[in-house]
PDB file of C-alpha atoms in Angstrom:
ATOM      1  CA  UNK A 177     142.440  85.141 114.952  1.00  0.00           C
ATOM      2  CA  UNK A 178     141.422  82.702 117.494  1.00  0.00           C
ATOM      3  CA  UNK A 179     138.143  83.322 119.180  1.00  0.00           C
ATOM      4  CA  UNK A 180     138.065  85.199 122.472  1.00  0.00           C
ATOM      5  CA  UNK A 181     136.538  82.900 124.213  1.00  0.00           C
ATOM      6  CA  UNK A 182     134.932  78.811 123.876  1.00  0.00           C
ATOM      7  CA  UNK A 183     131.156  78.928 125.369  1.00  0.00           C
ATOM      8  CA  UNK A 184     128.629  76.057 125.169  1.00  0.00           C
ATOM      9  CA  UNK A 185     125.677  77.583 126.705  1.00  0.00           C
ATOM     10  CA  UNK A 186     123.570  75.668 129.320  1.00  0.00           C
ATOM     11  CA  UNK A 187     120.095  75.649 129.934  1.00  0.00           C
ATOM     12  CA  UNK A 188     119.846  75.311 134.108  1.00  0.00           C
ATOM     13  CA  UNK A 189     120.320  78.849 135.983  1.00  0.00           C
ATOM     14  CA  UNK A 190     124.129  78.201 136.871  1.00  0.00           C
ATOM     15  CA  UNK A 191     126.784  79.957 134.412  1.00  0.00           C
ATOM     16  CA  UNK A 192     130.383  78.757 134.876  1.00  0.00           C
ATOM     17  CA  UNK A 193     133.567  81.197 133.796  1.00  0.00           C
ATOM     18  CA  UNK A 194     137.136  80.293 133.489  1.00  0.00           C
ATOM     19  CA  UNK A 195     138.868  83.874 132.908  1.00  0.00           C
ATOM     20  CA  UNK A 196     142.301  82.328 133.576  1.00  0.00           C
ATOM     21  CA  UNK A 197     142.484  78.974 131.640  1.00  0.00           C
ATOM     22  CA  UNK A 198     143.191  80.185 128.432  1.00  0.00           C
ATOM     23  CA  UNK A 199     146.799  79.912 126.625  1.00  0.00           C
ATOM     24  CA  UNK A 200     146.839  81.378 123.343  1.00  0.00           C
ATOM     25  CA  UNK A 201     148.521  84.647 122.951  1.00  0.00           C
ATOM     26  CA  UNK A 202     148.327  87.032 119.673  1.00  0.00           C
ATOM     27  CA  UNK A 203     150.543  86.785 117.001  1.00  0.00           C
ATOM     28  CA  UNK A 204     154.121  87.844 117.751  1.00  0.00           C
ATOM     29  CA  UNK A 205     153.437  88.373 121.529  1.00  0.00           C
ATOM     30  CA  UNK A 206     155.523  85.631 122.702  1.00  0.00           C
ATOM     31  CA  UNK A 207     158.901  87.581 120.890  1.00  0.00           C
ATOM     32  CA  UNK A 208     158.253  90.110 123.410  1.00  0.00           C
ATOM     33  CA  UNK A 209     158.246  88.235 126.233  1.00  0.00           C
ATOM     34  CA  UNK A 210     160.930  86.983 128.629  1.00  0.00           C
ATOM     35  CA  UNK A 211     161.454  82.936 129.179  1.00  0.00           C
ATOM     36  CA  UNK A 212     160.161  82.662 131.835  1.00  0.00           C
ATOM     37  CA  UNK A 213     156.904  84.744 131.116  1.00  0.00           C
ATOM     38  CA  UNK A 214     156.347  83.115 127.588  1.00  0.00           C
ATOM     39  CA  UNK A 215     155.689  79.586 129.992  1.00  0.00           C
ATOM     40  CA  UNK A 216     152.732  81.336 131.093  1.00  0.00           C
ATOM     41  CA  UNK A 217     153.306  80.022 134.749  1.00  0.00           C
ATOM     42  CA  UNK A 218     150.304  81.776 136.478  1.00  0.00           C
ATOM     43  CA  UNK A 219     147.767  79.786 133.599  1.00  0.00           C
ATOM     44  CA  UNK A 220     144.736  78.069 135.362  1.00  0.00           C
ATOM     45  CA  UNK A 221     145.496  74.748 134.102  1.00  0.00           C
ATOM     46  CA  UNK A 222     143.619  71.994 132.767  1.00  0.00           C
ATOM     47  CA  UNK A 223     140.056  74.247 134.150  1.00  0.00           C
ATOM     48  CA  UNK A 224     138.163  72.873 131.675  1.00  0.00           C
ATOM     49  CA  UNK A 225     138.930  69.010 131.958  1.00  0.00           C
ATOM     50  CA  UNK A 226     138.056  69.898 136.047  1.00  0.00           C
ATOM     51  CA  UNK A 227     134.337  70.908 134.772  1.00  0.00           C
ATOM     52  CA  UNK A 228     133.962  68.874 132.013  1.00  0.00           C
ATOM     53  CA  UNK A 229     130.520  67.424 133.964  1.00  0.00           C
ATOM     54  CA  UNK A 230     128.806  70.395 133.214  1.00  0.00           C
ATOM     55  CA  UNK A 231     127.077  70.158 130.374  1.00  0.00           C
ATOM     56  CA  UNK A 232     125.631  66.763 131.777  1.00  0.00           C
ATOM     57  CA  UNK A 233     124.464  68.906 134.505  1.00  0.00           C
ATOM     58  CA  UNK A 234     122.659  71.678 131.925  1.00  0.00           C
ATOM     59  CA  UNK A 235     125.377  74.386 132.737  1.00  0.00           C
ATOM     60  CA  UNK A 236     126.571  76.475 130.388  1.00  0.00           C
ATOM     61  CA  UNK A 237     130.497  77.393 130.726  1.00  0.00           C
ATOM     62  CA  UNK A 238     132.224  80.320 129.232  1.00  0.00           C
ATOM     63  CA  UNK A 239     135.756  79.816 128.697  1.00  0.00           C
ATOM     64  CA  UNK A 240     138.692  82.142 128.268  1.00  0.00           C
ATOM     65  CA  UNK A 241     140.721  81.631 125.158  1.00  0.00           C
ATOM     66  CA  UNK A 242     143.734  83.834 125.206  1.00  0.00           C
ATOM     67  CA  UNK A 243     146.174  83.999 128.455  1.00  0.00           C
ATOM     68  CA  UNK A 244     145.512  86.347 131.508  1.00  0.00           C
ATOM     69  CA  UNK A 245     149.279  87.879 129.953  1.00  0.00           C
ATOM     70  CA  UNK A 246     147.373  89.294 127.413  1.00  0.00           C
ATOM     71  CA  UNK A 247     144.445  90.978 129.712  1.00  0.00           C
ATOM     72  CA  UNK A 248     142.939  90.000 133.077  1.00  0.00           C
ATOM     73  CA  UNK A 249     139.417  89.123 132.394  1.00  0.00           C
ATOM     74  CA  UNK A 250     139.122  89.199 136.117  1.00  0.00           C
ATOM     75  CA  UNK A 251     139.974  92.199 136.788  1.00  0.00           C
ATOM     76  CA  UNK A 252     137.656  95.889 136.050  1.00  0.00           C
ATOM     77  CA  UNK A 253     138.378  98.029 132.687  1.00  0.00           C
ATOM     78  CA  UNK A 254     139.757 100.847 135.060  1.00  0.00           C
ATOM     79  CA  UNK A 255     142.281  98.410 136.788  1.00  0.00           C
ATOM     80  CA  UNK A 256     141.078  98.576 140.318  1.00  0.00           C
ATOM     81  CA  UNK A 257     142.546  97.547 143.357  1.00  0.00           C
ATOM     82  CA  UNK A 258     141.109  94.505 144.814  1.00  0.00           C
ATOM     83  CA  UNK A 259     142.737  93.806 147.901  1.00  0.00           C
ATOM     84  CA  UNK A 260     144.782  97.164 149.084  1.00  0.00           C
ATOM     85  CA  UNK A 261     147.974  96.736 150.450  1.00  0.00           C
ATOM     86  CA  UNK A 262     149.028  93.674 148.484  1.00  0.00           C
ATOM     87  CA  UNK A 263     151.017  93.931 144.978  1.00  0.00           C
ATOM     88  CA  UNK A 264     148.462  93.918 142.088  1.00  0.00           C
ATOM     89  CA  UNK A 265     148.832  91.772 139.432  1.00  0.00           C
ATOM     90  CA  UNK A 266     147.080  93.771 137.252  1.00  0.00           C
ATOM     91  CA  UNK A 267     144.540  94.311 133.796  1.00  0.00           C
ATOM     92  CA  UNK A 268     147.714  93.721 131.801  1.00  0.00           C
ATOM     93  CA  UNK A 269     150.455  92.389 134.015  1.00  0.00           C
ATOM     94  CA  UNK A 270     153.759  93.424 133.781  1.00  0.00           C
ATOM     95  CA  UNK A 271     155.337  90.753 136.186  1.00  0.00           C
ATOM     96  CA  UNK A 272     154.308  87.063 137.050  1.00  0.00           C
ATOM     97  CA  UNK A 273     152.562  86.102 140.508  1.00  0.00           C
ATOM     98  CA  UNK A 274     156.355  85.583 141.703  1.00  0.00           C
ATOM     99  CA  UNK A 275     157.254  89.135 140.555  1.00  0.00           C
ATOM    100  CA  UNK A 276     159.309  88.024 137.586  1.00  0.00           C
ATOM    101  CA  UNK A 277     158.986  90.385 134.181  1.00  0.00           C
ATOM    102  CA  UNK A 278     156.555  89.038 131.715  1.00  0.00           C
ATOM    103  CA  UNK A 279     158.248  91.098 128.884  1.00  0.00           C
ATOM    104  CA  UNK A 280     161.867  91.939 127.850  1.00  0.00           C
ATOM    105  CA  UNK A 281     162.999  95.104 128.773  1.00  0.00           C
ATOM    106  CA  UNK A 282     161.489  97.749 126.541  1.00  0.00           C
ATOM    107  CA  UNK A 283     158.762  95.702 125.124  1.00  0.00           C
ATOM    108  CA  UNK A 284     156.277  96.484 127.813  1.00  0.00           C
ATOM    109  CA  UNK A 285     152.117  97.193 126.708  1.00  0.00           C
ATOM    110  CA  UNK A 286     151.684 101.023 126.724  1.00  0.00           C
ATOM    111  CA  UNK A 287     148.593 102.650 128.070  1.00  0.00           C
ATOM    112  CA  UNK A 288     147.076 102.451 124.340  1.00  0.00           C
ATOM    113  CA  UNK A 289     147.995  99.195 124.088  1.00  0.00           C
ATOM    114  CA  UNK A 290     145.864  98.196 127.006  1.00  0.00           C
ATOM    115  CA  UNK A 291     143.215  99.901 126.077  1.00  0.00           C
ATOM    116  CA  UNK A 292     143.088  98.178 122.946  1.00  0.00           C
ATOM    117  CA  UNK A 293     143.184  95.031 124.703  1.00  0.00           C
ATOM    118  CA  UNK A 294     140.619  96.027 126.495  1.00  0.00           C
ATOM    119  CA  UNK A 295     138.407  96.653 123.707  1.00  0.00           C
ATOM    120  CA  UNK A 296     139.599  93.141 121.693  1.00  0.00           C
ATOM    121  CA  UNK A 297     139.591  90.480 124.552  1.00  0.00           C
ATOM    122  CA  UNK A 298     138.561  92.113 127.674  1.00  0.00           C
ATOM    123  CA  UNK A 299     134.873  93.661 126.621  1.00  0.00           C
ATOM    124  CA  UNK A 300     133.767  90.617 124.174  1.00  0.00           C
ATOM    125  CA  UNK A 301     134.071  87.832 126.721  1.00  0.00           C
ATOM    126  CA  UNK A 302     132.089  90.671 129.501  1.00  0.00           C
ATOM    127  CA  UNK A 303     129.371  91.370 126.955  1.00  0.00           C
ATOM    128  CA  UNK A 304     128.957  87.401 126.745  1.00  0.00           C
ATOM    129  CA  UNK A 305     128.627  87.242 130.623  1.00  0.00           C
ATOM    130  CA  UNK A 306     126.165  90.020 130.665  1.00  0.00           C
ATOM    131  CA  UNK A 307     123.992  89.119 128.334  1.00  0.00           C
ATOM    132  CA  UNK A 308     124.042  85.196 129.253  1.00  0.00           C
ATOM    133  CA  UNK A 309     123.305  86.131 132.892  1.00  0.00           C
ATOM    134  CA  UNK A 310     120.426  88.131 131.398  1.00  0.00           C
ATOM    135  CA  UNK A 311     118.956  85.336 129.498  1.00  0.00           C
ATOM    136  CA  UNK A 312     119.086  82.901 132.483  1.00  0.00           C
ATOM    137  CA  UNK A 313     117.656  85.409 134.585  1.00  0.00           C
ATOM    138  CA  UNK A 314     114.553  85.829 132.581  1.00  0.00           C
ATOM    139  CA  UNK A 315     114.088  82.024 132.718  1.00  0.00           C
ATOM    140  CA  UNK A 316     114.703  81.276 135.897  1.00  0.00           C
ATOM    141  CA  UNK A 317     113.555  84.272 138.058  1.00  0.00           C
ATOM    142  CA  UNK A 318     117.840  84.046 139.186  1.00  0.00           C
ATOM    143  CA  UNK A 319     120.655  83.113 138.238  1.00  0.00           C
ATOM    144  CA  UNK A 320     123.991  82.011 139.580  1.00  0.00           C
ATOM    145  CA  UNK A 321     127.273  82.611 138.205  1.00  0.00           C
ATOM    146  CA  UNK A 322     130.763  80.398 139.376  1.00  0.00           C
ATOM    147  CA  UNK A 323     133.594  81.875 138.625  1.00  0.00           C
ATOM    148  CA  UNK A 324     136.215  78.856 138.444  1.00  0.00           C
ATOM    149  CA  UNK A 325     140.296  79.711 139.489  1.00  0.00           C
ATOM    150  CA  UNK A 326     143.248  77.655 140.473  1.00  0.00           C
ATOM    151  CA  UNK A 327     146.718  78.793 141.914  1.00  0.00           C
ATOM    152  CA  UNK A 328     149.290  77.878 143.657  1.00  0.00           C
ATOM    153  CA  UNK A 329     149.275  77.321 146.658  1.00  0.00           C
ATOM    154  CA  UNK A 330     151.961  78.953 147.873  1.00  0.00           C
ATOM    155  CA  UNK A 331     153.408  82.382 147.146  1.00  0.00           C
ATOM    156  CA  UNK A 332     155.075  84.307 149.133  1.00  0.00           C
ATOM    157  CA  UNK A 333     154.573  87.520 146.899  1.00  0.00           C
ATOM    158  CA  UNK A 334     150.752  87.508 147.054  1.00  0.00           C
ATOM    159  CA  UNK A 335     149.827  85.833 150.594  1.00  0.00           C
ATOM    160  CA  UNK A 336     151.235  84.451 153.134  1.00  0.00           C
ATOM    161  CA  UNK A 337     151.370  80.693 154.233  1.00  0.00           C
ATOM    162  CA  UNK A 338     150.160  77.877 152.216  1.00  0.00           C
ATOM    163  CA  UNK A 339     146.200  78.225 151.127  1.00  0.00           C
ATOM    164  CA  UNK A 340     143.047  75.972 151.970  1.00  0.00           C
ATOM    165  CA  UNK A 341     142.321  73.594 149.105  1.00  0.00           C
ATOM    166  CA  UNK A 342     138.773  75.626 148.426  1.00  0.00           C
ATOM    167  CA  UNK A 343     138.955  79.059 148.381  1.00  0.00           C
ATOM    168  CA  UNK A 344     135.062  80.105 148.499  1.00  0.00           C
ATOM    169  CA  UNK A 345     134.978  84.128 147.647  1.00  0.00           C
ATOM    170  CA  UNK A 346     131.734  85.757 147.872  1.00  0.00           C
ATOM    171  CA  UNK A 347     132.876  89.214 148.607  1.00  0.00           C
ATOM    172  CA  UNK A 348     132.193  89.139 152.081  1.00  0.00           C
ATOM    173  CA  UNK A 349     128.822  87.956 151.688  1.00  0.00           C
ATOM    174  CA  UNK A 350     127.859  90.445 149.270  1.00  0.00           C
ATOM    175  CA  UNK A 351     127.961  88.683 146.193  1.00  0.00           C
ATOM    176  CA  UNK A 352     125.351  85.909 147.089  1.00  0.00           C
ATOM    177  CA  UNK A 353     122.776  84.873 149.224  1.00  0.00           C
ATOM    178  CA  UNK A 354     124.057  83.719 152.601  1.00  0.00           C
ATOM    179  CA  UNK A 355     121.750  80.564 151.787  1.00  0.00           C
ATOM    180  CA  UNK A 356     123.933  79.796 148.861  1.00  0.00           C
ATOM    181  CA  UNK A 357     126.838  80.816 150.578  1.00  0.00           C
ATOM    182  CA  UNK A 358     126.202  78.258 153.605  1.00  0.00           C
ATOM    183  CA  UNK A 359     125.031  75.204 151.481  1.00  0.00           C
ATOM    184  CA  UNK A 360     128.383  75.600 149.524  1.00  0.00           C
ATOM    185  CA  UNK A 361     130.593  75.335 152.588  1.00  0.00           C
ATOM    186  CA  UNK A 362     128.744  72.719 154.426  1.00  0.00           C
ATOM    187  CA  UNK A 363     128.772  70.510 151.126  1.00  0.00           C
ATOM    188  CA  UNK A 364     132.452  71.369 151.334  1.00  0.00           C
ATOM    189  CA  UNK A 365     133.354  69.707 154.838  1.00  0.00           C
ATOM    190  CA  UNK A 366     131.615  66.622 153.993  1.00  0.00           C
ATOM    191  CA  UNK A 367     134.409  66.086 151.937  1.00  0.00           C
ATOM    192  CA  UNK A 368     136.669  66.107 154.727  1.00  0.00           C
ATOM    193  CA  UNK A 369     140.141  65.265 153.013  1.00  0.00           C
ATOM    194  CA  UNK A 370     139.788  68.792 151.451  1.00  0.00           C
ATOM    195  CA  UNK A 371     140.494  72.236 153.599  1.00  0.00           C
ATOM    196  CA  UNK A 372     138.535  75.218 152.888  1.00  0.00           C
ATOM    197  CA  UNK A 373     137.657  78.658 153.552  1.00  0.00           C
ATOM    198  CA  UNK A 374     135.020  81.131 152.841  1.00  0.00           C
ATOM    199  CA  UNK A 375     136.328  84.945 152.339  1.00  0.00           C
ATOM    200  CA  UNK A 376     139.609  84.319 153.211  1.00  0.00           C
ATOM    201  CA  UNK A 377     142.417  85.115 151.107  1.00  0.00           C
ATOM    202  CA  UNK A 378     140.397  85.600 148.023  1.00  0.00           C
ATOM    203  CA  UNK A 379     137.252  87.188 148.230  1.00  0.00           C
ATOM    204  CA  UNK A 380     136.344  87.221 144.442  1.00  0.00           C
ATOM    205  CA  UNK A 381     137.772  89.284 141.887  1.00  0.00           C
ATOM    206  CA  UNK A 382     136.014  91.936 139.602  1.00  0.00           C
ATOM    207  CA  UNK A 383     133.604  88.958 138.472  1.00  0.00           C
ATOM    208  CA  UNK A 384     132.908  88.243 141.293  1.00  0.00           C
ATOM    209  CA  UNK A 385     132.013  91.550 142.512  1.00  0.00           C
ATOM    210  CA  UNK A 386     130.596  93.284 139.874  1.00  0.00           C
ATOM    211  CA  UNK A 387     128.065  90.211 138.886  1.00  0.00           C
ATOM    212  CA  UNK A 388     126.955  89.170 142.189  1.00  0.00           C
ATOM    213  CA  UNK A 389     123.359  90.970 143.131  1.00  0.00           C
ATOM    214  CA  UNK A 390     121.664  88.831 145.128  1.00  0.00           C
ATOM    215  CA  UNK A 391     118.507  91.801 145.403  1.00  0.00           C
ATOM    216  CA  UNK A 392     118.952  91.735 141.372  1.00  0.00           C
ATOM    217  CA  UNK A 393     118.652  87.964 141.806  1.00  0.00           C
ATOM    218  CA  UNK A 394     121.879  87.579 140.295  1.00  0.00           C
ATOM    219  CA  UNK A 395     124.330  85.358 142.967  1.00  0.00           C
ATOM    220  CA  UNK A 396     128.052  85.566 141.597  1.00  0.00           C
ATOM    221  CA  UNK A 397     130.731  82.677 143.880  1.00  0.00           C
ATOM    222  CA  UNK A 398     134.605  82.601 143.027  1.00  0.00           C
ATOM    223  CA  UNK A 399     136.268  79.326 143.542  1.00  0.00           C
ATOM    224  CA  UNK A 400     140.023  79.463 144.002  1.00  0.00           C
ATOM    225  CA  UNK A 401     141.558  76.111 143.666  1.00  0.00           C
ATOM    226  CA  UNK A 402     144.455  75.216 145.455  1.00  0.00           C
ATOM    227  CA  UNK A 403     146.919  73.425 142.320  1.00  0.00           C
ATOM    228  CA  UNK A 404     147.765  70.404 144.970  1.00  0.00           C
ATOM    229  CA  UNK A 405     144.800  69.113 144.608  1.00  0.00           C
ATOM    230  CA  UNK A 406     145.319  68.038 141.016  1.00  0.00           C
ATOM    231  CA  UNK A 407     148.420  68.672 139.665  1.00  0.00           C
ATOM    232  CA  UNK A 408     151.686  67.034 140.023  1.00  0.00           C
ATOM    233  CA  UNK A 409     153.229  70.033 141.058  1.00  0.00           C
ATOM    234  CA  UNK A 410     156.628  68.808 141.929  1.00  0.00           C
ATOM    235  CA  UNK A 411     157.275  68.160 137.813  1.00  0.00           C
ATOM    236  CA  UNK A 412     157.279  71.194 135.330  1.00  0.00           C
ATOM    237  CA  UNK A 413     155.344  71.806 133.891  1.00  0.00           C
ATOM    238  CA  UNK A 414     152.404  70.749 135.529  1.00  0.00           C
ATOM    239  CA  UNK A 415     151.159  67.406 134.754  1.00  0.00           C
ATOM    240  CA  UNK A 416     147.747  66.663 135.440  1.00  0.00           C
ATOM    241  CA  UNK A 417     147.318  64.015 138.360  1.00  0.00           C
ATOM    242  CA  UNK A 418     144.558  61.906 137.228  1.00  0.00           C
ATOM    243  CA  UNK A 419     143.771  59.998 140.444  1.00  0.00           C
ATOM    244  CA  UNK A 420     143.695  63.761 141.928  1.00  0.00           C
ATOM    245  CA  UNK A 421     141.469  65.391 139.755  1.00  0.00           C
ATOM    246  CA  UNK A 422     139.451  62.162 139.607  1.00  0.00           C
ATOM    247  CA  UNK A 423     138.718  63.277 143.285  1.00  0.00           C
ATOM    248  CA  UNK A 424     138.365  66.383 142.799  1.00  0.00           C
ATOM    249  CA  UNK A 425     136.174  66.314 140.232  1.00  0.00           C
ATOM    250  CA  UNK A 426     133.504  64.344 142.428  1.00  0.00           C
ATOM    251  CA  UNK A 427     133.694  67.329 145.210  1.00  0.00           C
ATOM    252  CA  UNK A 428     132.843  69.837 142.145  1.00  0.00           C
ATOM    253  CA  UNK A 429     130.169  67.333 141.154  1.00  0.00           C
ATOM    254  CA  UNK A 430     128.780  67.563 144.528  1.00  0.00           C
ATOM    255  CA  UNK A 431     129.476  71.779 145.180  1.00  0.00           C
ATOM    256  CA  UNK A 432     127.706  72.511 141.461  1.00  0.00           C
ATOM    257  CA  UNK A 433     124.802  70.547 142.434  1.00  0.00           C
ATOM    258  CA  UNK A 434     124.450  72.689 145.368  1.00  0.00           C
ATOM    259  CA  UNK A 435     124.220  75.884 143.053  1.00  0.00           C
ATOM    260  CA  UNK A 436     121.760  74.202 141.117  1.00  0.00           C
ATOM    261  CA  UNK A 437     119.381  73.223 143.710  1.00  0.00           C
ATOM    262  CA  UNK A 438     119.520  76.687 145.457  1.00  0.00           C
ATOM    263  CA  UNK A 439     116.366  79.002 145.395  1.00  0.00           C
ATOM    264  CA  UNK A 440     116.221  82.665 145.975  1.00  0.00           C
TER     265      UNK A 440
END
């Protein structure tokens, strides 16, 4: 079986994850999914060709193997609400961001089956976090931790509107210093053909909120990418834009840089 998860460890106090860029599924998964759900349309695409500065930059960045279809690595083992009121795409979703089924009728995970997922995918790539958080921790005196998304950025099902480009989440300031917190969003309008927002639609999922203790010293930031700013989104399915991520990459650059240079 394929890994759970690709990591290349860093040596500077910044930790990148990318929960939702994987695209493997288990053997004989896909025969149990619908058409539309074996496309895996609600993949964070091309996350790790976005970061692929950062091991010139000393980070470290832990990267999902298998799909979010098979379990959410964002969100808790006890499948938590994150933001009340909306629909919940869940630990192991049953429907796509657009509310489409993932599986064919009958062939849905039971409640064992998701806890075994939880214990195969779910807990090895969390133990990795944990104790790679730990280690930077000890060097540093801190540690930061950046969890890296991208959606669309529009749909209708989970928000309303279309979303900023850069989606900071920081839990409502609870996840991070306010330091850190500030320096990211004023790097952010300097590059002013960009929109962004911090704690707006997305606050930061479990990661997010379960990692970041800034009176631990341990700062956790969700970025949520808006997919316009790199993808050809009017194809299928999903070219990378190369002059766009070109761009984009070079804002990244600049926002990781302002992780790295933060102090406690």
């Amino acid at each position: 079986m394929l890994p759970v998860y690709s990591f290349t460890p860093g040596e500077m106090p910044v930790l990148i994850t990318l929960p939702h860029a994987g695209q493997s599924l288990p053997e004989g998964l896909a025969l149990r999914m619908t058409e539309h759900g074996s496309t895996l349309p609600d993949t964070d695409w091309y996350m790790e060709t976005l970061y692929d500065f950062a091991q010139a930059l000393g980070i470290g960045v832990l990267r999902a193997n298998y799909s979010r279809y098979v379990v959410d690595l964002n969100r808790g083992p006890d499948d938590g609400v994150l933001y009340p009121g909306r629909p919940s795409t869940g630990l192991v979703p049953h429907f796509t961001f657009s509310g489409l089924p993932v599986y064919r009728e009958g062939e849905e995970p039971d409640a064992q089956e998701t806890v075994l997922r939880t214990r195969l995918f779910w807990r090895p790539y969390h133990d990795q976090i944990e104790q790679e958080l730990g280690r930077l921790k000890e060097k540093w005196g801190h540690a930061v931790l950046w969890d890296g998304h991208s959606i669309a950025s529009t749909i209708p099902r989970l928000f309303e509107g279309v979303l900023p480009d850069l989606n900071f989440g920081t839990n409502m300031g609870q996840a991070c210093a306010p330091a850190l917190a500030q320096a990211l969003v004023a790097q952010a309008a300097q590059a002013s053909h960009y929109t962004h927002v911090l704690d707006g639609r997305f606050k930061g999922g479990y990661t997010t909120r379960h990692y970041g203790q800034p009176d631990q010293n341990i700062h956790a930031v969700q970025l949520e990418l808006a997919q316009t700013t790199y993808l050809e989104t009017e194809k299928y399915p999903w070219p990378l834009s190369a002059q766009k991520a070109a761009q984009l990459k070079q804002t990244l650059l600049q926002l990781l840089r302002c992780a790295l240079a933060f102090k406690p």
